[in-house]
Short mmCIF file of C-alpha atoms in Angstrom, two decimals:
data_model
loop_
_atom_site.label_atom_id
_atom_site.label_comp_id
_atom_site.label_asym_id
_atom_site.label_seq_id
_atom_site.Cartn_x
_atom_site.Cartn_y
_atom_site.Cartn_z
CA MET S 88 -111.81 -48.82 85.00
CA THR S 89 -115.15 -47.40 83.89
CA VAL S 90 -118.03 -48.61 86.05
CA ASP S 91 -121.61 -47.91 87.13
CA PRO S 92 -122.62 -47.05 90.73
CA PRO S 93 -123.84 -50.62 91.60
CA TRP S 94 -120.36 -52.00 90.86
CA ALA S 95 -119.21 -51.32 94.43
CA GLU S 96 -122.12 -53.28 95.89
CA ILE S 97 -121.58 -56.26 93.60
CA HIS S 98 -117.87 -56.43 94.44
CA ARG S 99 -118.27 -55.41 98.09
CA LEU S 100 -115.93 -52.48 97.61
CA ARG S 101 -115.30 -50.52 100.81
CA ILE S 102 -114.64 -46.80 100.92
CA ALA S 103 -111.79 -45.62 103.16
CA ALA S 104 -112.39 -41.89 102.68
CA GLY S 105 -114.75 -39.69 100.71
CA ASP S 106 -117.67 -41.12 98.76
CA TRP S 107 -118.48 -43.64 96.05
CA PHE S 108 -120.31 -42.65 92.87
CA SER S 109 -123.98 -41.70 92.76
CA GLU S 110 -126.21 -41.15 89.75
CA SER S 111 -125.89 -37.37 90.16
CA ASP S 112 -122.15 -37.63 89.48
CA ARG S 113 -122.94 -38.41 85.84
CA ASP S 114 -123.85 -34.73 85.34
CA ARG S 115 -120.47 -33.41 86.47
CA LEU S 116 -118.60 -31.37 83.88
CA ALA S 117 -115.34 -32.55 85.49
CA PRO S 118 -115.38 -36.36 85.76
CA ALA S 119 -115.31 -37.78 89.29
CA ILE S 120 -112.92 -40.61 90.10
CA VAL S 121 -112.39 -42.94 93.08
CA VAL S 122 -108.76 -43.95 93.60
CA ASN S 123 -106.62 -46.28 95.73
CA GLN S 124 -103.85 -45.38 98.17
CA ALA S 125 -101.13 -45.89 95.55
CA PHE S 126 -102.82 -43.28 93.35
CA LEU S 127 -102.85 -40.76 96.21
CA ASP S 128 -99.19 -41.52 96.92
CA ARG S 129 -98.35 -40.59 93.31
CA LEU S 130 -100.12 -37.28 93.95
CA GLY S 131 -97.75 -36.58 96.82
CA GLY S 132 -99.93 -38.05 99.56
CA ALA S 133 -102.92 -35.83 98.79
CA ASP S 134 -105.95 -35.94 101.09
CA VAL S 135 -109.30 -36.92 99.57
CA VAL S 136 -111.02 -34.24 101.67
CA THR S 137 -109.31 -31.54 99.60
CA HIS S 138 -110.68 -33.08 96.35
CA PRO S 139 -107.39 -33.12 94.43
CA THR S 140 -107.51 -32.94 90.65
CA VAL S 141 -105.57 -34.85 88.01
CA ARG S 142 -105.31 -34.76 84.23
CA MET S 143 -106.84 -37.85 82.63
CA PRO S 144 -104.05 -39.77 80.86
CA SER S 145 -106.20 -41.01 77.97
CA THR S 146 -108.17 -37.80 77.42
CA PRO S 147 -105.88 -34.73 77.12
CA GLY S 148 -107.45 -31.53 78.34
CA VAL S 149 -109.88 -33.26 80.73
CA THR S 150 -109.29 -32.76 84.48
CA ALA S 151 -110.81 -35.24 86.91
CA VAL S 152 -111.72 -34.66 90.57
CA VAL S 153 -110.94 -37.26 93.24
CA ILE S 154 -114.08 -37.78 95.36
CA GLY S 155 -113.16 -40.93 97.25
CA GLN S 156 -110.58 -43.55 98.17
CA TYR S 157 -111.43 -47.25 98.29
CA VAL S 158 -109.87 -49.80 100.63
CA SER S 159 -107.02 -51.67 98.95
CA SER S 160 -104.68 -54.40 100.13
CA GLU S 161 -101.02 -53.91 100.91
CA TYR S 162 -100.17 -55.76 97.68
CA ASP S 163 -102.09 -53.22 95.58
CA THR S 164 -99.11 -51.00 94.75
CA ASP S 165 -100.10 -49.81 91.27
CA PRO S 166 -102.16 -46.62 90.87
CA MET S 167 -105.76 -47.42 90.03
CA PHE S 168 -108.93 -45.35 89.67
CA TYR S 169 -112.60 -45.84 88.81
CA GLN S 170 -114.69 -43.44 86.74
CA LEU S 171 -118.38 -43.38 85.86
CA ALA S 172 -119.66 -44.74 82.58
CA ASN S 173 -122.03 -42.69 80.40
CA SER S 174 -121.23 -39.43 82.15
CA VAL S 175 -121.39 -35.97 80.60
CA ALA S 176 -117.65 -35.46 80.94
CA THR S 177 -116.74 -38.73 79.17
CA ALA S 178 -119.52 -38.73 76.56
CA SER S 179 -117.16 -37.61 73.83
CA VAL S 180 -114.39 -40.07 74.69
CA THR S 181 -116.37 -43.31 74.99
CA PRO S 182 -114.37 -46.17 73.39
CA GLY S 183 -115.75 -47.42 70.12
CA ALA S 184 -116.49 -51.01 69.23
CA ASP S 185 -113.56 -51.20 66.80
CA ASP S 186 -110.77 -49.84 68.99
CA GLY S 187 -109.78 -53.20 70.45
CA ASN S 188 -111.14 -52.50 73.93
CA GLN S 189 -113.16 -55.01 75.87
CA ARG S 190 -116.26 -54.15 77.85
CA THR S 191 -117.68 -56.15 80.71
CA PHE S 192 -121.27 -56.07 81.90
CA GLU S 193 -121.91 -57.76 85.25
CA VAL S 194 -125.29 -58.73 86.70
CA TRP S 195 -126.56 -60.72 89.66
CA ILE S 196 -128.54 -63.74 88.52
CA PRO S 197 -130.19 -66.66 90.36
CA GLU S 198 -127.99 -69.70 90.86
CA HIS S 199 -130.64 -71.99 89.39
CA GLY S 200 -130.36 -72.08 85.61
CA ALA S 201 -127.30 -69.81 85.56
CA LYS S 202 -125.64 -71.46 82.54
CA ALA S 203 -128.76 -71.26 80.38
CA LEU S 204 -129.33 -67.64 81.36
CA ALA S 205 -125.69 -66.75 80.61
CA ASN S 206 -125.98 -68.24 77.12
CA ARG S 207 -129.22 -66.34 76.53
CA ILE S 208 -127.63 -63.04 77.62
CA ALA S 209 -124.64 -63.63 75.31
CA SER S 210 -126.81 -64.42 72.28
CA ASP S 211 -129.13 -61.45 72.86
CA ALA S 212 -126.22 -59.04 73.36
CA GLU S 213 -124.40 -60.28 70.27
CA ARG S 214 -127.53 -59.95 68.16
CA ALA S 215 -128.17 -56.43 69.51
CA VAL S 216 -124.61 -55.20 68.88
CA GLY S 217 -124.25 -56.83 65.47
CA GLY S 218 -121.21 -56.55 63.25
CA ASP S 219 -118.04 -58.44 63.99
CA VAL S 220 -118.34 -58.03 67.76
CA SER S 221 -118.25 -61.29 69.75
CA VAL S 222 -119.88 -61.63 73.15
CA ASP S 223 -118.96 -64.21 75.77
CA ALA S 224 -120.92 -64.81 78.98
CA GLY S 225 -119.94 -66.82 82.01
CA ARG S 226 -120.02 -66.94 85.77
CA MET S 227 -117.31 -65.09 87.67
CA ASP S 228 -117.59 -67.09 90.91
CA ALA S 229 -115.84 -70.36 91.71
CA ALA S 230 -118.89 -72.40 90.70
CA GLY S 231 -118.45 -71.17 87.13
CA SER S 232 -115.12 -73.00 86.71
CA VAL S 233 -115.91 -76.30 88.45
CA ASP S 234 -118.89 -78.62 88.58
CA GLY S 235 -120.82 -78.77 91.82
CA ASP S 236 -119.88 -77.01 95.01
CA PRO S 237 -116.21 -75.91 94.86
CA LEU S 238 -116.03 -75.99 98.66
CA GLY S 239 -118.00 -79.22 99.05
CA ALA S 240 -115.10 -81.38 100.27
CA MET S 241 -114.02 -78.75 102.78
CA ARG S 242 -117.58 -78.38 104.05
CA TYR S 243 -117.82 -82.12 104.71
CA VAL S 244 -114.49 -82.17 106.55
CA ILE S 245 -115.44 -79.19 108.72
CA ALA S 246 -118.90 -80.67 109.38
CA GLY S 247 -117.32 -84.00 110.44
CA VAL S 248 -114.94 -82.28 112.84
CA ALA S 249 -117.79 -80.18 114.24
CA VAL S 250 -119.97 -83.25 114.83
CA LEU S 251 -117.08 -85.03 116.58
CA VAL S 252 -116.49 -82.03 118.84
CA LEU S 253 -120.20 -81.77 119.65
CA VAL S 254 -120.42 -85.48 120.50
CA LEU S 255 -117.40 -85.32 122.80
CA GLY S 256 -118.69 -82.14 124.40
CA GLY S 257 -122.14 -83.68 124.85
CA LEU S 258 -120.70 -86.75 126.58
CA GLY S 259 -118.70 -84.56 128.93
CA LEU S 260 -121.75 -82.45 129.71
CA LEU S 261 -123.80 -85.60 130.30
CA ASN S 262 -121.32 -86.90 132.88
CA VAL S 263 -121.27 -83.55 134.67
CA SER S 264 -125.08 -83.42 134.71
CA LEU S 265 -125.37 -86.95 136.10
CA VAL S 266 -122.93 -86.14 138.90
CA SER S 267 -124.78 -82.89 139.62
CA VAL S 268 -128.15 -84.66 139.88
CA ARG S 269 -126.69 -87.33 142.19
CA GLN S 270 -125.27 -84.67 144.50
CA ARG S 271 -128.59 -82.81 144.56
CA ILE S 272 -130.82 -85.76 145.42
CA ARG S 273 -131.66 -84.28 148.84
CA GLU S 274 -132.61 -80.95 147.23
CA ILE S 275 -134.81 -82.72 144.67
CA GLY S 276 -136.49 -84.80 147.38
CA ILE S 277 -137.28 -81.69 149.47
CA ARG S 278 -138.78 -79.93 146.42
CA ARG S 279 -140.91 -82.97 145.67
CA GLY S 280 -141.96 -83.12 149.31
CA VAL S 281 -143.23 -79.53 149.33
CA GLY S 282 -145.34 -80.06 146.21
CA ALA S 283 -143.12 -79.75 143.15
CA SER S 284 -144.49 -81.88 140.32
CA ALA S 285 -142.45 -84.33 138.29
CA GLY S 286 -142.82 -82.08 135.26
CA ARG S 287 -141.32 -79.10 137.07
CA ILE S 288 -138.36 -81.16 138.24
CA PHE S 289 -137.82 -82.47 134.72
CA VAL S 290 -137.99 -79.02 133.13
CA ALA S 291 -135.74 -77.46 135.78
CA VAL S 292 -132.96 -80.00 135.29
CA LEU S 293 -133.30 -79.95 131.49
CA LEU S 294 -133.28 -76.14 131.25
CA GLU S 295 -130.09 -75.93 133.29
CA ASN S 296 -128.26 -77.72 130.47
CA VAL S 297 -130.10 -75.99 127.63
CA LEU S 298 -129.54 -72.52 129.06
CA GLY S 299 -125.87 -73.18 129.73
CA THR S 300 -125.19 -74.48 126.22
CA ALA S 301 -127.24 -71.65 124.65
CA VAL S 302 -125.10 -69.06 126.43
CA ALA S 303 -121.92 -70.92 125.48
CA GLY S 304 -123.06 -71.17 121.85
CA GLY S 305 -123.84 -67.45 121.72
CA ILE S 306 -120.44 -66.56 123.17
CA GLY S 307 -118.76 -68.89 120.66
CA VAL S 308 -120.57 -67.24 117.74
CA MET S 309 -119.56 -63.77 118.94
CA ILE S 310 -115.93 -64.84 119.32
CA GLY S 311 -115.98 -66.38 115.84
CA ALA S 312 -117.50 -63.25 114.31
CA ALA S 313 -114.93 -61.05 116.06
CA VAL S 314 -112.01 -63.21 114.91
CA LEU S 315 -113.17 -63.38 111.30
CA GLY S 316 -113.90 -59.66 111.32
CA ASN S 317 -110.33 -58.84 112.27
CA ASP S 318 -108.43 -57.38 109.32
CA THR S 319 -105.24 -59.28 110.17
CA VAL S 320 -106.98 -62.66 110.31
CA ARG S 321 -108.97 -61.87 107.17
CA GLY S 322 -105.75 -60.95 105.37
CA LEU S 323 -104.10 -64.24 106.38
CA ILE S 324 -107.08 -66.25 105.13
CA THR S 325 -107.35 -64.42 101.80
CA SER S 326 -103.57 -64.01 101.29
CA GLY S 327 -103.93 -60.23 101.21
CA VAL S 328 -106.73 -60.14 98.62
CA GLU S 329 -109.37 -57.53 99.48
CA VAL S 330 -112.74 -59.29 99.81
CA GLY S 331 -114.76 -56.40 101.19
CA GLY S 332 -116.68 -56.10 104.42
CA ALA S 333 -118.81 -59.23 104.11
CA PRO S 334 -120.79 -59.70 107.36
CA PHE S 335 -120.72 -62.86 109.47
CA PRO S 336 -123.33 -65.17 107.88
CA LEU S 337 -126.59 -65.36 109.83
CA GLU S 338 -127.01 -68.99 108.82
CA ALA S 339 -123.73 -69.94 110.52
CA ALA S 340 -124.75 -68.10 113.70
CA LEU S 341 -128.13 -69.86 113.83
CA ILE S 342 -126.55 -73.27 113.18
CA GLY S 343 -123.96 -72.67 115.91
CA VAL S 344 -126.45 -71.64 118.59
CA GLY S 345 -128.99 -74.27 117.49
CA SER S 346 -126.40 -77.06 117.64
CA ALA S 347 -125.34 -75.98 121.12
CA VAL S 348 -128.95 -75.95 122.35
CA PHE S 349 -129.61 -79.36 120.77
CA VAL S 350 -126.57 -80.90 122.45
CA GLY S 351 -127.60 -79.36 125.78
CA ALA S 352 -131.10 -80.82 125.45
CA LEU S 353 -129.74 -84.30 124.68
CA ALA S 354 -127.22 -84.15 127.52
CA GLY S 355 -129.85 -82.94 129.98
CA PHE S 356 -132.60 -85.41 129.06
CA LEU S 357 -131.20 -88.47 130.89
CA PRO S 358 -130.31 -86.57 134.10
CA ALA S 359 -133.78 -85.01 134.06
CA VAL S 360 -135.41 -88.45 133.79
CA LEU S 361 -133.30 -89.76 136.69
CA ALA S 362 -134.26 -86.72 138.78
CA VAL S 363 -137.96 -87.39 138.18
CA ARG S 364 -137.61 -91.04 139.27
CA VAL S 365 -136.07 -90.11 142.62
CA LYS S 366 -138.35 -91.21 145.48
CA VAL S 367 -139.06 -88.61 148.12
CA ILE S 368 -138.33 -90.81 151.12
CA ASP S 369 -135.08 -92.15 149.62
CA ALA S 370 -133.96 -88.64 148.69
CA ILE S 371 -134.52 -87.36 152.26
CA ARG S 372 -132.57 -90.29 153.71
CA TYR S 373 -129.69 -89.83 151.27
#
């Protein structure tokens, strides 16, 4: 496959050994290629560090140099390599428009107005190429084949389960907080007797719940990120398809911690109000 350097970023391609292409590689007299593990196995298990060479199958007399190996799944058993487009070494063997080959040009575009922009790109490219060449443009993500959000139903189901878990967890935390405040009535009365204001008592009881749920939410986010970052788990979810090293989404982390803090604040509000209403004399006699 002939590509440009940004191709790896668009497709989240990860490099296992060596390097990916840079613009300076276009000036190589011997074309640089990036291969998969199956390609190296065909070369007798060659190491990328030694920069093995191979004769290009479609261009007799041209010897390519392996500069890197990309991460491939266990199901990727066929030899595969990438080479740079518009390089010095391949300038004389660029496929023509009439040789039956297809070329693909990929760009990142805003989600808003994607269909209109795709049609505009197709018409402009077809007019620029001319002749009998036909140009088709379309989205390559899931939203390009279905209307609306392709994961919308799943998002609603997961959101419903998450809300149910948060409600049940909040009720449990509320019961624990109420019992804790009742057992600490003497402590609250002593603090009020030595000058603690109602506001301080309220904030102290409320922050106990907020801080606890914030820590729990942070730990939950870290566990989730660690689990989803595991190669075995990622392979089970994607059925062995290599999806690249996509990071844990920041939005999900913020929603997770924020939801935990919100539940802690709700569960701690009623116990904090009850703690403020405790009378000093009754608390000391308790």
